[in-house]
Amino acid sequence: MANQDFLPINGTDHIEFYVGNAKQSALYYQYAFGFELFAYAGPETGVRDRASYVLKQNKITLVLTTSLQPDSEISEHVQKHGDGVKVLALWVDDATKSFQETILRGAEPAHEPKILKDEFGEVVVSSIKTYGETFHTFVERKNYKGPFLPGYKPRTSMFKTEPIGLKYVDHCVGNVELGKMNHWVEFYEKVMGFSLLVTFDDKDISTEYSALMSKVVSNGNGYIKFPINEPAQGKKKSQIEEYLDFYKGAGVQHIAIATDDIIHTVGELRRRGVEFLYVPETYYDDVMERVGSINESLEELKKLNILIDRDEEGYLLQIFTKPVQDRPTVFFEIIERNGARSFGKGNFKALFESIEREQALRGNL
Ligand code: FE2
């Protein structure tokens, strides 16, 4: 039984952001990303200190939470970090055991297991701490039939949302402080039973100016993938340092969302005003030599500035938004996998040069 997974995870349950104005953020994700509002908690539902909007598109659930008071854990988080990810919640069959097993292996507790109940049944939740002030919440919902969690009431969008084919969370990336990457990789290995999938060093990920190092950890069934980045020495400030400076510490850098039709998804996102990193046209000059034949038209990919990479198993298409708040912190990746299970290593250089152009515009390079 030595190889038995002590922390079986069914998938990502939800991602909770703490934001300055959840009402407006909720509209942004409904309008621009095509999420649909389906649950809400706040003063109207008997919750006095906060408001939370719960949005869904296929298997992705986002929770946008804001504080109604200045002196709360949520307000302090927003004041320090700006809008950012507080919780990467994991869907498990046993939230009590998940808590016990990880605590036993050295996790720091955030919330002891507790049972939440309402007329739809019960949910068990527990939380542990990970990098920065981020939590992993274990959610056990096998005895629950409600819309989201007890305490939340059904609520629908005020207009007809138009989904854009966002399917599921592919991976969530954390930026950690210089010298801390191995510490957090070890945390995921020892405390959560994940294994190391890939390592990128500063030779893989460097430009003339800056560098970073990254290791990707994954859980037993491979549904959860967490790349962890740390800055590496370069001539100028790396994008990870810029993030750490503005987020005031470690935190979630980007959330990669899978689509089956990236041309449609990105076309819609652009039409609705979402901004993306720009890669120069010269990127496309020799890309076909590098990736070989693909099903999509290169012209269309070029028009939308979508990047292409290939590994032994297939190819992938990807693109990165600019930060989705004014601080240069959290952003999204849109990814379409055609067999490839890697992360777009062939695009790193072009991408980082693109990020550096943005950093320079912000005066942070
Ligand atoms: Fe990514």
Coordinates of C-alpha atoms and ligand atoms in Angstrom, one line a residue:
M1 CA 0.0 0.0 0.0
A2 CA 3.1 2.2 0.0
N3 CA 2.1 3.8 -3.3
Q4 CA -1.5 4.6 -2.4
D5 CA -2.4 8.2 -2.9
F6 CA -3.0 9.7 0.5
L7 CA -4.6 12.8 -1.0
P8 CA -6.9 11.7 -3.9
I9 CA -8.2 14.8 -5.7
N10 CA -11.1 14.8 -8.2
G11 CA -10.2 18.1 -9.7
T12 CA -10.2 21.9 -9.1
D13 CA -13.3 22.7 -7.1
H14 CA -13.1 26.5 -7.4
I15 CA -10.8 29.5 -7.4
E16 CA -11.6 32.3 -5.1
F17 CA -10.3 35.9 -5.7
Y18 CA -10.4 38.6 -3.0
V19 CA -11.1 41.8 -4.9
G20 CA -11.8 45.4 -4.1
N21 CA -15.2 45.5 -5.8
A22 CA -16.8 42.0 -6.4
K23 CA -19.9 43.4 -8.1
Q24 CA -17.8 45.0 -10.9
S25 CA -15.3 42.1 -11.2
A26 CA -18.3 39.7 -11.5
L27 CA -19.5 41.8 -14.5
Y28 CA -16.1 41.7 -16.1
Y29 CA -15.9 37.9 -16.0
Q30 CA -19.5 37.5 -17.1
Y31 CA -19.2 39.9 -20.0
A32 CA -15.6 39.5 -21.2
F33 CA -15.0 35.8 -20.3
G34 CA -18.5 34.6 -20.7
F35 CA -18.9 33.2 -17.2
E36 CA -22.4 32.8 -15.9
L37 CA -23.5 34.0 -12.4
F38 CA -25.1 31.1 -10.5
A39 CA -24.8 31.7 -6.8
Y40 CA -24.3 34.6 -4.4
A41 CA -23.7 35.2 -0.7
G42 CA -24.0 38.6 0.9
P43 CA -26.2 40.8 3.1
E44 CA -29.3 39.8 1.2
T45 CA -28.6 36.1 2.1
G46 CA -27.7 36.7 5.7
V47 CA -23.9 37.1 5.3
R48 CA -23.1 40.4 7.0
D49 CA -19.4 41.0 6.4
R50 CA -18.8 40.2 2.7
A51 CA -20.3 39.7 -0.7
S52 CA -19.3 36.7 -2.9
Y53 CA -20.3 36.1 -6.5
V54 CA -20.0 32.6 -7.9
L55 CA -19.5 32.2 -11.6
K56 CA -19.4 29.2 -13.8
Q57 CA -18.4 28.1 -17.3
N58 CA -18.2 24.3 -18.0
K59 CA -16.0 22.9 -15.2
I60 CA -14.6 26.2 -14.0
T61 CA -16.0 27.9 -11.0
L62 CA -14.7 31.3 -9.9
V63 CA -15.7 33.0 -6.7
L64 CA -15.2 36.8 -6.4
T65 CA -15.3 38.0 -2.8
T66 CA -15.1 41.5 -1.4
S67 CA -15.3 42.8 2.2
L68 CA -18.0 45.1 3.4
Q69 CA -15.8 46.3 6.3
P70 CA -12.4 48.0 6.4
D71 CA -10.9 45.9 9.1
S72 CA -11.3 42.3 7.9
E73 CA -9.0 39.6 6.7
I74 CA -10.3 40.2 3.2
S75 CA -9.7 44.0 3.3
E76 CA -6.2 43.5 4.6
H77 CA -5.5 41.0 1.8
V78 CA -6.8 43.4 -0.9
Q79 CA -4.9 46.3 0.6
K80 CA -1.7 44.4 0.6
H81 CA -1.9 42.4 -2.6
G82 CA -4.5 44.1 -4.7
D83 CA -7.0 41.8 -6.4
G84 CA -5.7 38.3 -6.2
V85 CA -6.2 34.6 -5.7
K86 CA -6.9 33.7 -2.1
V87 CA -8.0 30.1 -2.5
L88 CA -7.2 27.3 -4.9
A89 CA -9.9 24.9 -3.8
L90 CA -9.5 21.2 -4.5
W91 CA -12.5 18.8 -4.8
V92 CA -12.0 15.7 -2.7
D93 CA -14.1 12.8 -1.4
D94 CA -12.9 13.3 2.2
A95 CA -12.0 16.8 3.4
T96 CA -11.4 15.7 7.0
K97 CA -8.9 13.0 5.9
S98 CA -7.3 15.4 3.4
F99 CA -6.7 17.9 6.2
Q100 CA -5.4 15.3 8.6
E101 CA -3.0 13.6 6.1
T102 CA -1.5 16.9 5.0
I103 CA -1.2 18.3 8.6
L104 CA 0.5 15.1 9.6
R105 CA 3.1 15.7 6.9
G106 CA 3.7 19.3 7.9
A107 CA 1.0 21.5 6.4
E108 CA 0.1 24.6 8.3
P109 CA -3.6 24.6 9.1
A110 CA -5.8 27.5 7.9
H111 CA -9.2 26.2 8.8
E112 CA -10.0 23.0 10.7
P113 CA -12.6 20.7 9.0
K114 CA -16.1 21.9 9.4
I115 CA -19.5 20.8 8.2
L116 CA -21.6 23.4 6.4
K117 CA -25.3 22.6 6.1
D118 CA -28.4 23.9 4.5
E119 CA -31.6 22.5 2.9
F120 CA -29.6 21.0 0.0
G121 CA -27.4 18.8 2.3
E122 CA -24.0 19.2 3.7
V123 CA -20.4 20.0 2.6
V124 CA -17.2 19.5 4.6
V125 CA -14.5 22.0 4.1
S126 CA -11.0 22.4 5.5
S127 CA -8.0 24.6 4.5
I128 CA -4.3 24.5 4.6
K129 CA -1.7 27.2 3.8
T130 CA 0.5 27.3 0.8
Y131 CA 2.9 30.0 -0.6
G132 CA 2.3 33.6 0.4
E133 CA -1.1 34.0 1.9
T134 CA -2.7 31.6 -0.5
F135 CA -4.8 28.7 0.8
H136 CA -5.8 25.3 -0.5
T137 CA -9.3 24.5 0.6
F138 CA -10.5 20.9 0.5
V139 CA -14.1 20.6 -0.5
E140 CA -16.1 17.4 0.1
R141 CA -19.5 17.8 -1.6
K142 CA -20.7 14.2 -2.1
N143 CA -23.7 14.8 0.2
Y144 CA -24.7 18.1 -1.3
K145 CA -27.2 19.1 -4.1
G146 CA -27.2 22.8 -3.8
P147 CA -25.9 25.3 -6.3
F148 CA -22.5 25.9 -4.7
L149 CA -21.9 25.8 -1.0
P150 CA -24.3 26.1 2.0
G151 CA -24.8 29.8 2.7
Y152 CA -24.9 30.7 -1.0
K153 CA -28.2 31.3 -2.8
P154 CA -28.9 30.7 -6.4
R155 CA -28.6 33.9 -8.5
T156 CA -28.4 34.4 -12.2
S157 CA -26.8 36.9 -14.5
M158 CA -28.8 40.0 -15.3
F159 CA -28.1 39.7 -19.0
K160 CA -27.7 36.8 -21.4
T161 CA -24.0 35.7 -21.0
E162 CA -22.2 34.3 -24.0
P163 CA -19.9 31.4 -23.1
I164 CA -16.7 31.3 -25.1
G165 CA -15.7 27.7 -24.8
L166 CA -13.6 27.8 -21.6
K167 CA -13.6 24.2 -20.4
Y168 CA -11.5 23.5 -17.3
V169 CA -8.5 24.7 -15.3
D170 CA -5.4 23.3 -17.0
H171 CA -2.9 24.5 -14.5
C172 CA -2.3 27.3 -11.9
V173 CA 1.1 28.9 -11.5
G174 CA 2.6 30.3 -8.3
N175 CA 5.4 32.9 -8.1
V176 CA 7.5 32.5 -5.0
E177 CA 10.4 34.4 -3.6
L178 CA 14.0 34.0 -4.7
G179 CA 15.4 30.7 -3.3
K180 CA 12.0 29.4 -2.3
M181 CA 11.1 27.3 -5.4
N182 CA 12.5 24.1 -4.1
H183 CA 11.0 24.6 -0.7
W184 CA 7.5 24.8 -2.2
V185 CA 8.2 21.9 -4.6
E186 CA 9.1 19.9 -1.6
F187 CA 5.9 21.0 0.1
Y188 CA 3.8 19.7 -2.7
E189 CA 5.8 16.4 -2.8
K190 CA 6.0 15.7 0.9
V191 CA 2.9 17.3 2.3
M192 CA 0.5 16.7 -0.6
G193 CA 2.0 13.7 -2.3
F194 CA 2.5 15.4 -5.7
S195 CA 5.4 14.5 -8.0
L196 CA 7.8 16.6 -10.0
L197 CA 6.8 16.7 -13.6
V198 CA 9.2 19.1 -15.3
T199 CA 12.1 21.4 -14.4
F200 CA 13.0 24.5 -16.4
D201 CA 16.2 26.3 -15.5
D202 CA 17.5 29.7 -16.4
K203 CA 18.9 28.3 -19.6
D204 CA 15.4 27.4 -20.8
I205 CA 13.8 30.6 -19.6
S206 CA 16.0 33.5 -20.1
T207 CA 16.3 36.5 -22.4
E208 CA 19.0 39.1 -22.7
Y209 CA 17.7 40.8 -19.6
S210 CA 16.0 38.5 -17.2
A211 CA 15.5 34.9 -16.2
L212 CA 13.4 32.6 -14.1
M213 CA 13.4 29.1 -12.9
S214 CA 10.3 26.9 -12.8
K215 CA 9.3 23.4 -11.6
V216 CA 6.0 21.8 -12.3
V217 CA 4.4 19.5 -9.7
S218 CA 1.3 17.3 -10.4
N219 CA -1.0 15.2 -8.2
G220 CA -1.5 11.4 -8.6
N221 CA -4.1 11.4 -11.4
G222 CA -2.5 14.4 -13.1
Y223 CA -5.7 16.5 -12.9
I224 CA -3.9 19.2 -10.8
K225 CA -0.7 20.8 -12.1
F226 CA 1.0 23.6 -10.2
P227 CA 4.1 25.1 -11.8
I228 CA 6.2 27.1 -9.3
N229 CA 8.4 30.0 -10.5
E230 CA 11.2 31.8 -8.8
P231 CA 13.2 34.7 -10.2
A232 CA 16.7 34.0 -11.4
Q233 CA 19.6 36.4 -11.8
G234 CA 19.5 38.6 -14.9
K235 CA 20.8 42.0 -16.0
K236 CA 17.5 43.6 -15.2
K237 CA 14.5 43.0 -13.1
S238 CA 12.7 39.7 -14.0
Q239 CA 9.0 39.5 -14.5
I240 CA 8.8 37.4 -11.3
E241 CA 10.5 40.1 -9.3
E242 CA 8.1 42.6 -10.7
Y243 CA 5.2 40.4 -9.6
L244 CA 6.6 39.9 -6.1
D245 CA 7.2 43.7 -5.8
F246 CA 3.6 44.5 -6.6
Y247 CA 1.9 41.5 -5.1
K248 CA 4.0 42.1 -2.0
G249 CA 5.1 38.5 -1.8
A250 CA 4.3 35.1 -3.3
G251 CA 1.0 34.3 -4.9
V252 CA -0.8 33.0 -7.9
Q253 CA 0.7 34.3 -11.1
H254 CA -1.6 32.9 -13.8
I255 CA -4.5 30.5 -14.3
A256 CA -4.4 28.5 -17.5
I257 CA -7.8 27.6 -18.9
A258 CA -8.3 25.0 -21.6
T259 CA -10.5 25.5 -24.7
D260 CA -11.2 23.1 -27.6
D261 CA -11.3 26.0 -30.1
I262 CA -8.8 28.7 -29.2
I263 CA -9.5 30.7 -32.4
H264 CA -13.1 31.1 -31.4
T265 CA -12.3 31.7 -27.7
V266 CA -9.5 34.3 -28.3
G267 CA -11.5 36.0 -31.1
E268 CA -14.4 36.5 -28.6
L269 CA -12.1 37.6 -25.8
R270 CA -10.5 40.2 -28.1
R271 CA -13.9 41.4 -29.4
R272 CA -15.0 41.9 -25.8
G273 CA -11.9 44.0 -24.9
V274 CA -9.6 41.6 -23.1
E275 CA -5.9 42.6 -23.7
F276 CA -3.2 40.1 -24.6
L277 CA 0.6 40.1 -24.6
Y278 CA 1.9 40.9 -28.0
V279 CA 4.4 38.8 -29.9
P280 CA 6.0 40.4 -33.0
E281 CA 5.1 39.0 -36.5
T282 CA 8.6 37.7 -36.9
Y283 CA 7.6 35.0 -34.4
Y284 CA 5.6 33.5 -37.2
D285 CA 8.4 33.5 -39.8
D286 CA 9.9 30.2 -38.8
V287 CA 7.3 28.8 -36.4
M288 CA 6.1 26.2 -38.9
E289 CA 9.6 24.8 -39.2
R290 CA 9.7 24.4 -35.5
V291 CA 6.2 22.8 -35.0
G292 CA 5.5 21.1 -38.3
S293 CA 1.9 20.7 -39.6
I294 CA -1.1 21.7 -37.5
N295 CA -4.8 21.7 -38.2
E296 CA -5.4 25.4 -37.8
S297 CA -4.6 28.1 -40.4
L298 CA -1.4 29.9 -39.6
E299 CA -3.0 33.2 -40.9
E300 CA -5.7 33.0 -38.3
L301 CA -3.4 32.2 -35.5
K302 CA -1.1 35.1 -36.6
K303 CA -4.1 37.5 -36.8
L304 CA -5.0 36.6 -33.2
N305 CA -1.3 36.4 -32.1
I306 CA -1.7 32.9 -30.8
L307 CA 1.5 30.9 -30.1
I308 CA 2.3 27.4 -31.1
D309 CA 4.6 24.7 -29.6
R310 CA 5.1 21.0 -30.1
D311 CA 6.5 18.2 -27.9
E312 CA 6.8 14.4 -28.5
E313 CA 3.1 13.9 -28.0
G314 CA 1.5 16.6 -30.1
Y315 CA 1.2 20.3 -30.3
L316 CA -0.4 23.1 -28.3
L317 CA -1.8 26.6 -28.9
Q318 CA -1.6 29.2 -26.2
I319 CA -1.9 32.9 -25.5
F320 CA -1.5 35.1 -22.4
T321 CA -3.6 38.0 -21.3
K322 CA -2.1 41.1 -19.8
P323 CA -2.7 41.4 -16.1
V324 CA -6.4 41.6 -15.3
Q325 CA -6.0 44.3 -12.7
D326 CA -3.9 47.5 -12.6
R327 CA -1.1 45.9 -10.6
P328 CA 1.1 43.8 -12.9
T329 CA 0.2 40.6 -11.1
V330 CA -2.4 37.9 -11.9
F331 CA -3.2 37.1 -15.6
F332 CA -4.8 34.3 -17.5
E333 CA -3.5 31.8 -20.1
I334 CA -5.8 30.3 -22.7
I335 CA -4.5 26.9 -24.0
E336 CA -5.7 24.4 -26.5
R337 CA -3.9 21.0 -26.3
N338 CA -3.7 18.8 -29.3
G339 CA -1.9 15.9 -27.7
A340 CA 0.9 17.9 -26.1
R341 CA 1.0 17.8 -22.3
S342 CA 3.9 20.3 -21.9
F343 CA 3.8 24.0 -21.2
G344 CA 5.0 25.8 -24.3
K345 CA 8.8 25.8 -23.7
G346 CA 9.4 26.8 -27.3
N347 CA 7.5 30.0 -26.7
F348 CA 9.2 31.1 -23.5
K349 CA 11.8 33.4 -25.1
A350 CA 9.3 35.2 -27.3
L351 CA 6.9 35.5 -24.4
F352 CA 9.4 36.9 -21.9
E353 CA 10.6 39.4 -24.4
S354 CA 7.0 40.5 -24.8
I355 CA 6.6 40.7 -21.0
E356 CA 9.8 42.8 -20.8
R357 CA 8.4 45.3 -23.3
E358 CA 5.4 45.7 -21.0
Q359 CA 7.6 46.0 -17.9
A360 CA 9.6 48.7 -19.6
L361 CA 6.4 50.6 -20.4
R362 CA 5.5 50.4 -16.7
G363 CA 9.0 51.6 -15.7
N364 CA 9.7 48.3 -14.0
L365 CA 12.5 46.8 -16.1
Ligands
FE2_1 FE 1.0 28.4 -18.1

